[in-house]
Coordinates of C-alpha atoms in Angstrom, one line a residue:
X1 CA -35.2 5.5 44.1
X2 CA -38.5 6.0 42.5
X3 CA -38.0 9.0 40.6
X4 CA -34.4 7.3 39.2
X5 CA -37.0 4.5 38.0
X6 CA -39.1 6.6 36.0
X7 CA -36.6 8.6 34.6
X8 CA -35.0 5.3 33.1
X9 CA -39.0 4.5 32.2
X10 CA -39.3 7.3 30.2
X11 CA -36.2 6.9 28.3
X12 CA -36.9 4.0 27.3
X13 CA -40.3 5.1 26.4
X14 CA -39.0 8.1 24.7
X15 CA -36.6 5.5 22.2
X16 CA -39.6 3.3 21.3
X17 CA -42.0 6.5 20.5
X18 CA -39.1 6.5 17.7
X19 CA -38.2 3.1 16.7
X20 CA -42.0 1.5 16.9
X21 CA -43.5 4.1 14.1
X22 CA -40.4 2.7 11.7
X23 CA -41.2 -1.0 11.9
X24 CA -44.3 -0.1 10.1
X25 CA -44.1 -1.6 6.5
X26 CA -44.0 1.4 4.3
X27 CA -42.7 4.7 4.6
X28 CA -43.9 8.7 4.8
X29 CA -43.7 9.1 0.6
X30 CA -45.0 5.9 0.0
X31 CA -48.6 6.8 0.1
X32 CA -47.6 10.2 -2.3
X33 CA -45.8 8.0 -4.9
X34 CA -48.8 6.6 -6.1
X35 CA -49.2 3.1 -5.5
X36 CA -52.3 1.0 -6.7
X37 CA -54.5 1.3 -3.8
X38 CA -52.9 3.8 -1.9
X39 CA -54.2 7.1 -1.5
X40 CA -52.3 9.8 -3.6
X41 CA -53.1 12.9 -3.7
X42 CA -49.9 13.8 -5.5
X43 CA -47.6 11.9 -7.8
X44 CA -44.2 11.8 -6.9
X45 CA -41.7 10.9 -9.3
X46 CA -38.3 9.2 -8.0
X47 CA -36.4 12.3 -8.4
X48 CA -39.0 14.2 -6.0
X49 CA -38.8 11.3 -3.7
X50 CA -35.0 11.7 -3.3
X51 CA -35.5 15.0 -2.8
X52 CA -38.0 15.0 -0.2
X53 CA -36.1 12.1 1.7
X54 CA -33.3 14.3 2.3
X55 CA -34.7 17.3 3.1
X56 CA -36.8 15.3 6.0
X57 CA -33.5 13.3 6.9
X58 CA -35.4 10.6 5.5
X59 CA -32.5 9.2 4.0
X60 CA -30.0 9.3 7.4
X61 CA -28.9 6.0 8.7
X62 CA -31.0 5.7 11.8
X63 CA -29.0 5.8 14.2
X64 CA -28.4 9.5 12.9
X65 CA -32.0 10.1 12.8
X66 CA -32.4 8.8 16.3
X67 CA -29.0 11.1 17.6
X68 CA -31.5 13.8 15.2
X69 CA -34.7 13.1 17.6
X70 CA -33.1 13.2 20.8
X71 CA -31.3 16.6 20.2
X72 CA -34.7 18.0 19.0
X73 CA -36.0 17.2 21.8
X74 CA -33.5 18.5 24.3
X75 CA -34.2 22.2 22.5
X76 CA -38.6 21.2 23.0
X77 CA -38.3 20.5 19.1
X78 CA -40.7 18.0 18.1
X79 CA -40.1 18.0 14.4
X80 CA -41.9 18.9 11.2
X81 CA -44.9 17.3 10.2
X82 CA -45.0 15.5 6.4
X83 CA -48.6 15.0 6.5
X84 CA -49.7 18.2 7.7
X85 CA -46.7 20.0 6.6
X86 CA -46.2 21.8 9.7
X87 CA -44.8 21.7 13.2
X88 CA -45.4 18.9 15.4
X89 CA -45.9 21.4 18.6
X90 CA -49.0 23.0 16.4
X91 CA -50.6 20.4 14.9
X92 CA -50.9 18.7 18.4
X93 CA -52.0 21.2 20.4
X94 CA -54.3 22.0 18.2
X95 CA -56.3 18.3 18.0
X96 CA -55.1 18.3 22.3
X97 CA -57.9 20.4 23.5
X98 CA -60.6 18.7 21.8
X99 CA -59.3 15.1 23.4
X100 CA -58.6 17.1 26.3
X101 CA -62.5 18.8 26.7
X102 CA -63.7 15.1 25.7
X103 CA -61.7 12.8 27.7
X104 CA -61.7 15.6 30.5
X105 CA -65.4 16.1 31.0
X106 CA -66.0 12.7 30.9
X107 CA -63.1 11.4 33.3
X108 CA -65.3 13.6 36.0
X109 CA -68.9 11.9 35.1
X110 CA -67.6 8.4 35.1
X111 CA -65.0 9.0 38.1
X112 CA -68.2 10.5 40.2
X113 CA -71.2 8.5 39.1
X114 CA -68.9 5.2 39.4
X115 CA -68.1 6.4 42.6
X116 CA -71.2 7.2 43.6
X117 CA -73.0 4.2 42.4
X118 CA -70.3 1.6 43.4
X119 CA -70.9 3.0 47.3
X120 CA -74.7 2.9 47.2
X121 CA -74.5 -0.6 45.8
X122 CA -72.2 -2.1 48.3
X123 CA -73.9 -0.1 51.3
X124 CA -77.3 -2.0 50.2
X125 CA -75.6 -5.4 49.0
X126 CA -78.0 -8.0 48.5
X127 CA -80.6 -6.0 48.1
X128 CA -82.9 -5.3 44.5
X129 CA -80.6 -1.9 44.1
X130 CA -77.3 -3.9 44.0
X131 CA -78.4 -6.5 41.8
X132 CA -80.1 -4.5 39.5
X133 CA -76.7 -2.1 39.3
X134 CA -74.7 -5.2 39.2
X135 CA -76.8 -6.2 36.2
X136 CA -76.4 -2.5 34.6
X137 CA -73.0 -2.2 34.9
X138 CA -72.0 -6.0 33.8
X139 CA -73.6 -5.6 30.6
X140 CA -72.0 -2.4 29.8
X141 CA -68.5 -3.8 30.6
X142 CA -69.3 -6.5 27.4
X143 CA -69.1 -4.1 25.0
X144 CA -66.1 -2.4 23.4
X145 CA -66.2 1.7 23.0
X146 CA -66.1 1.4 19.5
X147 CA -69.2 -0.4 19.1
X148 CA -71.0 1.3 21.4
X149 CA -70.1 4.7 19.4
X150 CA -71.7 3.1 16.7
X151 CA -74.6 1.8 18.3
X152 CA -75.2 5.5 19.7
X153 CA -74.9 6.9 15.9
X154 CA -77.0 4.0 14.1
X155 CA -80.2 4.7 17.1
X156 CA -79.4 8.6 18.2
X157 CA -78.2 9.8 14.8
X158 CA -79.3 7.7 12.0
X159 CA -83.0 6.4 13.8
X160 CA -83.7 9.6 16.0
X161 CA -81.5 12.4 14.3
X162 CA -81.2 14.1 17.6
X163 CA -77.5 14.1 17.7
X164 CA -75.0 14.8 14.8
X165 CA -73.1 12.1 13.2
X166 CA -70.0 13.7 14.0
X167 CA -67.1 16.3 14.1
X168 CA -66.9 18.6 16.9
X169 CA -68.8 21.9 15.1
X170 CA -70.7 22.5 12.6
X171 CA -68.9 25.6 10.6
X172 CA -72.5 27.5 11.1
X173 CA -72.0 27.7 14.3
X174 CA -68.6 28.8 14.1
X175 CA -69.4 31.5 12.2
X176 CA -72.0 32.5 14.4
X177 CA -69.7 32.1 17.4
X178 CA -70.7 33.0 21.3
X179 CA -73.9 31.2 22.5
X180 CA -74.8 29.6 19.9
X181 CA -71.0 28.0 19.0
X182 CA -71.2 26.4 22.9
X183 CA -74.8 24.5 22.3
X184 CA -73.3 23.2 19.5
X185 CA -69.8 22.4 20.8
X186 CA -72.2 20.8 23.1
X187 CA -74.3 19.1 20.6
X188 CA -71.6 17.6 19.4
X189 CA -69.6 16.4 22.4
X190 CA -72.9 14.6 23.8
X191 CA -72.7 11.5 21.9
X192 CA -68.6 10.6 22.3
X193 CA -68.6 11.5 25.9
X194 CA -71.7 9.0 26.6
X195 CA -70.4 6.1 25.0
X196 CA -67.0 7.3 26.6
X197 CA -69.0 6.9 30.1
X198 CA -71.0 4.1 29.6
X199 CA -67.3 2.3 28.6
X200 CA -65.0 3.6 31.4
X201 CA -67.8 3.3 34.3
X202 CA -68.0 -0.5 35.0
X203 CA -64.1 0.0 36.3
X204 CA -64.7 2.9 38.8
X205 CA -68.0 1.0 39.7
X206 CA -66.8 -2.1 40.9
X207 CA -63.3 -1.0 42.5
X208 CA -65.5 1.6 44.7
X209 CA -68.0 -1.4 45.6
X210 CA -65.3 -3.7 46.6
X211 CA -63.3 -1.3 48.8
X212 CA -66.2 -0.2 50.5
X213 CA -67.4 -3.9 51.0
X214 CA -63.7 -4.3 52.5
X215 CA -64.1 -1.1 54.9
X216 CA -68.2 -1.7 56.0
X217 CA -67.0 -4.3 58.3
X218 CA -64.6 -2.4 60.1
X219 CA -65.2 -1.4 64.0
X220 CA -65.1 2.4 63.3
X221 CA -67.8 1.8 61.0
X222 CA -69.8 -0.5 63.2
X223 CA -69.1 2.0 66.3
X224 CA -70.4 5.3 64.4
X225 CA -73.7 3.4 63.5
X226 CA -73.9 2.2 67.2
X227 CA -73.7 5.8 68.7
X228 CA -77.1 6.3 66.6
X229 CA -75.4 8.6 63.2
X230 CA -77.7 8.5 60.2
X231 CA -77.1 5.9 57.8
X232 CA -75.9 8.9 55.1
X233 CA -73.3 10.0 57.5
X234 CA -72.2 7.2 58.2
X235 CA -71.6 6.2 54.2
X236 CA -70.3 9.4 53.2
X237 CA -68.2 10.6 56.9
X238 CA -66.5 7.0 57.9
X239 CA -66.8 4.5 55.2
X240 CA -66.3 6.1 52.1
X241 CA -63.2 8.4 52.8
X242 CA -61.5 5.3 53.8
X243 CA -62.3 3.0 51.0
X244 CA -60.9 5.8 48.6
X245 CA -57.5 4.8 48.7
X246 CA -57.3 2.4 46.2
X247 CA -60.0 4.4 44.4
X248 CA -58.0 7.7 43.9
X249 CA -55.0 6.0 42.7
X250 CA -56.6 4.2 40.1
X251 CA -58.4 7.2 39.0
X252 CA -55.0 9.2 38.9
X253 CA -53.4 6.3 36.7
X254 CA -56.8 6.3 34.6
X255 CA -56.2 9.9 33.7
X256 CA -53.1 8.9 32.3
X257 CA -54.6 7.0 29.5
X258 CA -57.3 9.6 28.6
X259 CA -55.9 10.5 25.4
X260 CA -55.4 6.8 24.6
X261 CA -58.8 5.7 25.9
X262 CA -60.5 8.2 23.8
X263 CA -58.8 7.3 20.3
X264 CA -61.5 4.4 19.4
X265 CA -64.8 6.5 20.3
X266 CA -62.9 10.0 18.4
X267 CA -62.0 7.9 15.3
X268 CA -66.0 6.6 15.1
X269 CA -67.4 9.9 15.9
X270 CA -65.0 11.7 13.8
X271 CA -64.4 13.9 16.6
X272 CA -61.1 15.8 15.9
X273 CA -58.7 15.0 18.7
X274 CA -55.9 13.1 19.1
X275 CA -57.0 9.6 18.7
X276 CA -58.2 11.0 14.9
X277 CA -54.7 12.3 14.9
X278 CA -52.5 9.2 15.7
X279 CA -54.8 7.5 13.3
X280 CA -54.1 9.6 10.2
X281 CA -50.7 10.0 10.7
X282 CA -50.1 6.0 11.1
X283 CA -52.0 6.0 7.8
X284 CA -49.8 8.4 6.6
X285 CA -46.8 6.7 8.2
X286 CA -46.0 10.4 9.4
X287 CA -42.9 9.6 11.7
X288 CA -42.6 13.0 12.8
X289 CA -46.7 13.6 13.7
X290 CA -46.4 9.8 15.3
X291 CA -43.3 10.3 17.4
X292 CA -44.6 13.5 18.9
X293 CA -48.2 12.1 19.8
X294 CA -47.1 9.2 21.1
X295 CA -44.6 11.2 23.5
X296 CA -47.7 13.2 24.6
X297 CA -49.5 9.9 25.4
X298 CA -46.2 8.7 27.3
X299 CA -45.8 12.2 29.2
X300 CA -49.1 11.7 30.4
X301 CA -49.2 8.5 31.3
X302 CA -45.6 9.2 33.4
X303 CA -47.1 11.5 35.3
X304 CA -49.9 10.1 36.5
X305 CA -48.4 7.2 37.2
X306 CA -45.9 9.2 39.5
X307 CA -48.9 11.0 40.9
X308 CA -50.9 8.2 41.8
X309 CA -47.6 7.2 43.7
X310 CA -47.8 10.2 45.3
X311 CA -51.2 10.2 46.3
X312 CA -50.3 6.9 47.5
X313 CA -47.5 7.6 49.5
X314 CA -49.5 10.6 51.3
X315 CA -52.4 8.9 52.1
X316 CA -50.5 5.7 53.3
X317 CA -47.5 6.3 55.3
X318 CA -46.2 2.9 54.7
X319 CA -45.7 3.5 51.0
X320 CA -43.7 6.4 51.8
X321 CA -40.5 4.1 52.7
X322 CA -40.4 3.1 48.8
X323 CA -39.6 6.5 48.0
X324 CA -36.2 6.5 50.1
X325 CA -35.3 3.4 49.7

């Protein structure tokens, strides 16, 4: 069965969140003991070391640290953050909402506008409109997220100064609070989210123009423009809602990497979510911080995954056999 599949899926999942972060060279205290080059805001000497290694079961062979994990996480204990020096469950919910306002919002503008544009450009294919969005979209898909980000800062930021450089608030605003903290939250967000749509809408794009090139040739579609329906009815009433099937599934196992997907753009606009987060804390080699992101990223991705399955399964009938069987 399907649901005995991902349960054996997230296991496994769950067992590399912990092993992965350890294969990293280096451990939690190294970057506090000082090391030429490494950042070290506090000198530890060996006897702290030893100290702090025990008292974060540090020093546990692993397969008691990994017996350790799995027991926390049976009682929803995710562990105690070295970096942050705080619980796990804290410190993520507190960067999730920013990843999830950023990775949200623009989930909907890409999802919609892809959508949108991918059907106009297959209903007039051929023509100067589908070329010209062809052209558009193939020359965003070239560049990576992370380059864009920058590109945005060097021309919005830098050349314009229209837009922040980055962060999420300024702490002016925050102070001020109500109105004025929203245009700012705003203000802020503008920048990330754009290169986060300009990145993620080449995919929703051409999946919606090729399903809806596969569906325009269909006799229900031929028949409703025969008995004399407008053109837009005919697009948005008969051949869009069946060309979504492949569309909504993707779009359900796209949401499942939004935290993921945002990491490159938060780390460039400094925005404080969790891609910021997973990046300090594999500086830090934070095991803790690292295991308990990462199971976030893996919860999310399981269960889209088993929601685009089910979307599938209700809007095909025939998919629903694989559920039984």
């Amino acid at each position: 069965m399907r649901f005995v599949q991902y349960l054996i899926t997230a296991f496994v999942l769950v067992s590399l969140n912990f092993f992965l972060p350890r294969m990293m060279p280096g451990d939690p205290l190294s970057c506090l003991i000082g090391d030429p080059g490494a950042d070290a805001p506090i000198l530890l000497t060996e006897e702290m070391r030893e100290n702090l290694a025990e008292y974060y079961g540090l020093n546990k062979p692993l397969v008691e640290q990994y017996r350790d994990y799995l027991f926390g996480l049976t009682r929803g204990d995710l562990g105690w953050s070295i970096y942050y020096n705080g619980p796990v469950s804290s410190v993520l919910l507190g960067r999730l909402k920013w990843t999830l306002f950023l990775g949200g919002t623009a989930a909907i503008i890409y999802t919609l506008l892809g959508t949108l544009l991918g059907a106009v450009s297959a209903w007039k294919r051929g023509t100067k409109v589908d070329v010209g969005l062809l052209i558009f979209v193939f020359s965003l898909g070239s560049w990576p997220p992370f380059f864009l980000g920058m590109l945005l800062i060097i021309i919005c930021s830098f050349k314009l100064g229209a837009f922040p450089i980055g962060g999420a608030q300024s702490p002016a605003a925050v102070q001020a609070g109500g109105l004025e903290q929203v245009k700012d939250v705003v203000h802020h967000w503008f920048l990330p989210c754009l290169a986060l749509v300009l990145t993620h809408l080449p995919g929703i794009y051409l999946l919606t123009r090729n399903s809806m090139l596969s569906v325009l040739g269909e006799d229900y579609v031929r028949t409703a423009r025969s008995k004399g329906l407008q053109e837009l009815r005919v697009l948005l009433q008969h051949a869009l809602p069946n060309a979504l099937l492949p569309i909504v599934t993707t779009i359900a196992m796209r949401l499942g990497f939004a935290i993921m997907g945002t990491m490159f753009v938060e780390v460039v606009f400094a925005y404080p979510g969790m891609g910021t987060l997973i990046y300090q804390a594999s500086a830090a080699r934070d095991y803790p911080l690292l295991q308990g992101g990462f199971l976030l990223i893996t919860a999310f991705v399981v269960f889209f995954n088993l929601v685009a399955d089910l979307l599938y399964a209700r809007l095909d009938p025939r998919a629903r056999a694989t559920w039984v069987s």
